[in-house]
Amino acid sequence: CKTAHFNLSETTYKIVSEPREYYSYVGRLTCVRWMQCLVEPMEPHYGGGVIVNPDFNAGLRGWSAFGYGSVAEGASVATGNRYAVAGNRTRPYHSVSQKVYLQNDTHYTLSAWLQVSHGVAADVWAVVKTADDFIHVGGAVAKPGCWSMLKGGFTAANAGRAEIYFESNATVDIWVDSVSLKPFSKEEWAAHRTESTRAVRRKMVRLQAKDSGGNPLQGAEVSVENVRSSFPLGAAMSREILTNPGYQQWFTSRFTVTTFENEMKWYSTEPAPGREDYTVPDAMLALAKQHGIGVRGHNVFWDDPKQQPRWVQSLPYPDLLAAASRRIRSFVSRYAGQVIAWDVVNENLHYSFFERQFGWDASTAFYAAARLLDAGSALMFMNDYNTLEQPGDMAAAPGRYVDRLRQIIASYPENGAGMAIGLEGHFTTPNIPYMRAALDSLAQIGLPVWLTEVDVAGGPSQAQHLEEVLREAYAHPAVQGVILWSAWRPQGCYVMCLTDNNFRNLPQGDVVDRLLAEWRTAAQTGTTDEQGYFQAEVAHGDYKVTVSHPSLNTSVSQSVTVDLGSGNHFFIQA
């Protein structure tokens, strides 16, 4: 935001300088104006970056018509704000455009404010035309009567001339304003990511050792040992883990959270009507509990018609209603209080099996029922794909995601408590700038965000791409957990394996181990100063702090939890 008010610790700050588009926020930032539809657009990010005349204050200088439509100047009656109007549109690509020169191997962020002239809301994409490709870089739901922000990005693989334009299947006029295209070298991008990681995942703490009389212990030896990281990084688990000790050892020594790949799904637990069998997920849950691994309940329902149990697909309405009621009561009640999350209706942005059968509010009713059946602390996720992966998939664009989530919350307001955003993350070649833009957009509504099914398509760059995705997720303050979709089976994994069949790491597994080690603070030791203080920078998590001093009969240990909300001053009483 150009002007943002937010709370950082206990202090209120006002930012009036040039905005830093990504990770300008630390702590509890609440700047949601650009996620709303505004009467007037905000100013261009970065002054427009490399865009000429980004706010159209110089008329149409630098801009031209794309296709056979027309471009004219528009102005607000109330404020005189000027913008471009793409009219006479008979093809999706008829719009306004600007030619730019792209730099080689460079990340670009793109943003624009959009409105349609009349009618109903319309999907609008930003497209970059290069010498040999058309790259979708982001999309927004543009509405009549107010301005919506499109936020996206892409990576230019090669240097050369390009053209930015906007596309929509609706033939209404498109209004465009405050366009920005800002290049960042990969080194600059990584530096911002490192800065954010340090701000949102680490903290400088001061440990003060005192004796039983409350006097500071100078020269005390202090050791700080990480017991558990607070950031949940996990992987999907298959039923093979129950009978394979090698799989068990490899998995349980690394991960703190999991999702059962297929074993909790309806077609697995009720293969025939009324013949429920929870033997396998029960055993998997017991194994996870034994090792302190949190389990996500995946999934109660799946809106894809092809993913229903065969006997469900052709049921008449009354029988389907009875079967669905039995499913949610049986499944959620069985594991209530035992799972950390529920994927209540999976992929209801792309599919609508239950909506077609029960009405438009079917998902809403399922979420309300799940919360009644499990009234504890489990998060209720809307889980879907392509919100991070594919800028061209408007069904799952951040704006569409938010609209669907708000529909669910609005009809049953109690659903707002404990709702969460689940982003599957099935990547081909990751578009890292778009991923960051999408996370920024979703973060504005203030709900927990998890990447729930992360994998990357195979190829020589698979491990590198996985590392990029994981680092980007870890650095973003809205992301509260990541699950890798890499459940092992002897015949092969879904898309991405972390190990071979002897549980020796593949390159992807090496990436995971390296990041786990990097994100987990190594043991630190030191000596207290004259006031009994020892200072250390540590990742958020649980720690065992041990203090030794000649005046003590024995060393003293104390547990300390460091997180974003806690203070940074801890007392160790000897």
PDB file of C-alpha atoms in Angstrom, residues 99-232:
ATOM      1  CA  LYS A  99       6.154  -2.611 -25.811  1.00  0.00           C
ATOM      2  CA  VAL A 100       9.047  -3.260 -23.410  1.00  0.00           C
ATOM      3  CA  TYR A 101      12.523  -4.760 -23.539  1.00  0.00           C
ATOM      4  CA  LEU A 102      13.077  -7.721 -21.211  1.00  0.00           C
ATOM      5  CA  GLN A 103      16.382  -8.517 -19.537  1.00  0.00           C
ATOM      6  CA  ASN A 104      17.821 -12.012 -19.585  1.00  0.00           C
ATOM      7  CA  ASP A 105      17.258 -14.371 -16.611  1.00  0.00           C
ATOM      8  CA  THR A 106      15.350 -11.742 -14.641  1.00  0.00           C
ATOM      9  CA  HIS A 107      12.311 -11.880 -12.361  1.00  0.00           C
ATOM     10  CA  TYR A 108       9.524  -9.394 -13.091  1.00  0.00           C
ATOM     11  CA  THR A 109       6.623  -8.306 -10.921  1.00  0.00           C
ATOM     12  CA  LEU A 110       3.578  -6.946 -12.710  1.00  0.00           C
ATOM     13  CA  SER A 111       0.539  -5.143 -11.349  1.00  0.00           C
ATOM     14  CA  ALA A 112      -2.330  -3.125 -12.775  1.00  0.00           C
ATOM     15  CA  TRP A 113      -5.733  -1.793 -11.775  1.00  0.00           C
ATOM     16  CA  LEU A 114      -8.677  -2.905 -13.873  1.00  0.00           C
ATOM     17  CA  GLN A 115     -12.368  -2.175 -14.328  1.00  0.00           C
ATOM     18  CA  VAL A 116     -14.987  -3.197 -16.888  1.00  0.00           C
ATOM     19  CA  SER A 117     -17.397  -0.694 -18.362  1.00  0.00           C
ATOM     20  CA  HIS A 118     -20.694  -2.383 -17.523  1.00  0.00           C
ATOM     21  CA  GLY A 119     -22.481  -5.682 -16.976  1.00  0.00           C
ATOM     22  CA  VAL A 120     -21.112  -8.223 -14.513  1.00  0.00           C
ATOM     23  CA  ALA A 121     -17.621  -9.098 -13.305  1.00  0.00           C
ATOM     24  CA  ALA A 122     -15.217 -10.409 -15.952  1.00  0.00           C
ATOM     25  CA  ASP A 123     -11.989 -12.374 -15.875  1.00  0.00           C
ATOM     26  CA  VAL A 124      -9.038 -10.339 -17.145  1.00  0.00           C
ATOM     27  CA  TRP A 125      -5.540 -11.740 -17.711  1.00  0.00           C
ATOM     28  CA  ALA A 126      -2.250  -9.942 -18.169  1.00  0.00           C
ATOM     29  CA  VAL A 127      -0.233 -11.471 -21.014  1.00  0.00           C
ATOM     30  CA  VAL A 128       3.357 -10.905 -22.104  1.00  0.00           C
ATOM     31  CA  LYS A 129       3.990 -11.582 -25.781  1.00  0.00           C
ATOM     32  CA  THR A 130       7.610 -12.436 -26.568  1.00  0.00           C
ATOM     33  CA  ALA A 131       9.248 -13.415 -29.843  1.00  0.00           C
ATOM     34  CA  ASP A 132       8.224 -17.047 -29.413  1.00  0.00           C
ATOM     35  CA  ASP A 133       5.603 -17.263 -26.665  1.00  0.00           C
ATOM     36  CA  PHE A 134       2.525 -15.820 -24.973  1.00  0.00           C
ATOM     37  CA  ILE A 135       3.036 -15.835 -21.192  1.00  0.00           C
ATOM     38  CA  HIS A 136       0.087 -15.487 -18.822  1.00  0.00           C
ATOM     39  CA  VAL A 137       1.438 -13.593 -15.819  1.00  0.00           C
ATOM     40  CA  GLY A 138      -1.630 -13.027 -13.651  1.00  0.00           C
ATOM     41  CA  GLY A 139      -5.357 -12.526 -13.597  1.00  0.00           C
ATOM     42  CA  ALA A 140      -8.036 -10.597 -11.736  1.00  0.00           C
ATOM     43  CA  VAL A 141     -11.805 -10.402 -11.513  1.00  0.00           C
ATOM     44  CA  ALA A 142     -12.606  -6.948 -12.903  1.00  0.00           C
ATOM     45  CA  LYS A 143     -15.929  -5.391 -11.936  1.00  0.00           C
ATOM     46  CA  PRO A 144     -18.034  -2.466 -13.155  1.00  0.00           C
ATOM     47  CA  GLY A 145     -18.127   0.575 -10.904  1.00  0.00           C
ATOM     48  CA  CYS A 146     -14.863   0.001  -9.002  1.00  0.00           C
ATOM     49  CA  TRP A 147     -11.211  -0.872  -9.573  1.00  0.00           C
ATOM     50  CA  SER A 148      -9.642  -4.272  -8.880  1.00  0.00           C
ATOM     51  CA  MET A 149      -5.945  -4.983  -8.684  1.00  0.00           C
ATOM     52  CA  LEU A 150      -4.183  -7.578 -10.812  1.00  0.00           C
ATOM     53  CA  LYS A 151      -0.926  -8.762  -9.283  1.00  0.00           C
ATOM     54  CA  GLY A 152       1.363 -11.249 -10.978  1.00  0.00           C
ATOM     55  CA  GLY A 153       4.809 -11.925 -12.321  1.00  0.00           C
ATOM     56  CA  PHE A 154       7.067 -14.032 -14.511  1.00  0.00           C
ATOM     57  CA  THR A 155      10.698 -14.798 -15.245  1.00  0.00           C
ATOM     58  CA  ALA A 156      12.225 -13.720 -18.533  1.00  0.00           C
ATOM     59  CA  ALA A 157      14.408 -16.544 -19.781  1.00  0.00           C
ATOM     60  CA  ASN A 158      15.869 -14.496 -22.623  1.00  0.00           C
ATOM     61  CA  ALA A 159      16.506 -10.861 -23.393  1.00  0.00           C
ATOM     62  CA  GLY A 160      14.468  -9.280 -26.136  1.00  0.00           C
ATOM     63  CA  ARG A 161      11.484  -7.209 -27.145  1.00  0.00           C
ATOM     64  CA  ALA A 162       8.100  -8.020 -25.677  1.00  0.00           C
ATOM     65  CA  GLU A 163       4.621  -6.544 -25.424  1.00  0.00           C
ATOM     66  CA  ILE A 164       2.279  -6.443 -22.435  1.00  0.00           C
ATOM     67  CA  TYR A 165      -1.456  -6.540 -23.021  1.00  0.00           C
ATOM     68  CA  PHE A 166      -4.668  -7.609 -21.300  1.00  0.00           C
ATOM     69  CA  GLU A 167      -7.113 -10.301 -22.336  1.00  0.00           C
ATOM     70  CA  SER A 168     -10.707 -11.147 -21.442  1.00  0.00           C
ATOM     71  CA  ASN A 169     -13.413 -13.374 -22.918  1.00  0.00           C
ATOM     72  CA  ALA A 170     -15.996 -10.728 -22.038  1.00  0.00           C
ATOM     73  CA  THR A 171     -16.429  -8.207 -24.854  1.00  0.00           C
ATOM     74  CA  VAL A 172     -17.079  -5.253 -22.556  1.00  0.00           C
ATOM     75  CA  ASP A 173     -14.695  -2.306 -22.502  1.00  0.00           C
ATOM     76  CA  ILE A 174     -11.663  -2.825 -20.225  1.00  0.00           C
ATOM     77  CA  TRP A 175     -10.366   0.128 -18.247  1.00  0.00           C
ATOM     78  CA  VAL A 176      -6.676   0.003 -17.289  1.00  0.00           C
ATOM     79  CA  ASP A 177      -4.687   2.165 -14.879  1.00  0.00           C
ATOM     80  CA  SER A 178      -1.585   2.214 -12.628  1.00  0.00           C
ATOM     81  CA  VAL A 179       0.392  -0.412 -14.521  1.00  0.00           C
ATOM     82  CA  SER A 180       3.779  -1.517 -13.179  1.00  0.00           C
ATOM     83  CA  LEU A 181       6.455  -3.852 -14.507  1.00  0.00           C
ATOM     84  CA  LYS A 182       9.493  -4.021 -12.256  1.00  0.00           C
ATOM     85  CA  PRO A 183      12.609  -6.143 -12.961  1.00  0.00           C
ATOM     86  CA  PHE A 184      14.659  -7.787 -10.222  1.00  0.00           C
ATOM     87  CA  SER A 185      17.835  -9.724 -10.684  1.00  0.00           C
ATOM     88  CA  LYS A 186      17.767 -13.156  -9.103  1.00  0.00           C
ATOM     89  CA  GLU A 187      20.363 -11.932  -6.618  1.00  0.00           C
ATOM     90  CA  GLU A 188      18.093  -9.056  -5.568  1.00  0.00           C
ATOM     91  CA  TRP A 189      15.157 -11.438  -5.308  1.00  0.00           C
ATOM     92  CA  ALA A 190      17.107 -13.876  -3.138  1.00  0.00           C
ATOM     93  CA  ALA A 191      18.300 -11.027  -0.907  1.00  0.00           C
ATOM     94  CA  HIS A 192      14.717  -9.928  -0.250  1.00  0.00           C
ATOM     95  CA  ARG A 193      13.773 -13.530   0.476  1.00  0.00           C
ATOM     96  CA  THR A 194      16.665 -13.927   2.935  1.00  0.00           C
ATOM     97  CA  GLU A 195      15.695 -10.712   4.677  1.00  0.00           C
ATOM     98  CA  SER A 196      12.110 -11.876   5.038  1.00  0.00           C
ATOM     99  CA  THR A 197      13.144 -15.328   6.265  1.00  0.00           C
ATOM    100  CA  ARG A 198      15.229 -13.787   9.003  1.00  0.00           C
ATOM    101  CA  ALA A 199      12.435 -11.412  10.010  1.00  0.00           C
ATOM    102  CA  VAL A 200       9.566 -13.908  10.124  1.00  0.00           C
ATOM    103  CA  ARG A 201      11.265 -17.191  11.101  1.00  0.00           C
ATOM    104  CA  ARG A 202      14.094 -16.142  13.421  1.00  0.00           C
ATOM    105  CA  LYS A 203      14.564 -14.002  16.506  1.00  0.00           C
ATOM    106  CA  MET A 204      17.434 -12.571  18.510  1.00  0.00           C
ATOM    107  CA  VAL A 205      16.897 -13.684  22.112  1.00  0.00           C
ATOM    108  CA  ARG A 206      18.557 -12.635  25.381  1.00  0.00           C
ATOM    109  CA  LEU A 207      18.927 -15.287  28.053  1.00  0.00           C
ATOM    110  CA  GLN A 208      19.709 -14.063  31.550  1.00  0.00           C
ATOM    111  CA  ALA A 209      21.062 -16.571  34.078  1.00  0.00           C
ATOM    112  CA  LYS A 210      20.393 -15.860  37.737  1.00  0.00           C
ATOM    113  CA  ASP A 211      21.150 -17.719  40.929  1.00  0.00           C
ATOM    114  CA  SER A 212      18.533 -18.741  43.489  1.00  0.00           C
ATOM    115  CA  GLY A 213      18.764 -15.309  45.072  1.00  0.00           C
ATOM    116  CA  GLY A 214      18.040 -13.531  41.826  1.00  0.00           C
ATOM    117  CA  ASN A 215      21.598 -12.348  41.280  1.00  0.00           C
ATOM    118  CA  PRO A 216      23.037 -12.406  37.727  1.00  0.00           C
ATOM    119  CA  LEU A 217      25.525 -15.206  37.081  1.00  0.00           C
ATOM    120  CA  GLN A 218      28.563 -13.775  35.328  1.00  0.00           C
ATOM    121  CA  GLY A 219      30.723 -16.227  33.395  1.00  0.00           C
ATOM    122  CA  ALA A 220      28.116 -18.987  33.334  1.00  0.00           C
ATOM    123  CA  GLU A 221      28.365 -21.510  30.517  1.00  0.00           C
ATOM    124  CA  VAL A 222      25.147 -21.553  28.464  1.00  0.00           C
ATOM    125  CA  SER A 223      24.128 -24.062  25.825  1.00  0.00           C
ATOM    126  CA  VAL A 224      21.032 -23.690  23.636  1.00  0.00           C
ATOM    127  CA  GLU A 225      19.800 -26.901  22.016  1.00  0.00           C
ATOM    128  CA  ASN A 226      16.938 -27.000  19.509  1.00  0.00           C
ATOM    129  CA  VAL A 227      14.336 -29.598  20.493  1.00  0.00           C
ATOM    130  CA  ARG A 228      11.703 -28.992  17.837  1.00  0.00           C
ATOM    131  CA  SER A 229      11.231 -26.518  15.000  1.00  0.00           C
ATOM    132  CA  SER A 230       7.983 -24.556  15.042  1.00  0.00           C
ATOM    133  CA  PHE A 231       7.593 -24.513  11.248  1.00  0.00           C
ATOM    134  CA  PRO A 232       5.658 -27.614  10.124  1.00  0.00           C
TER     135      PRO A 232
END
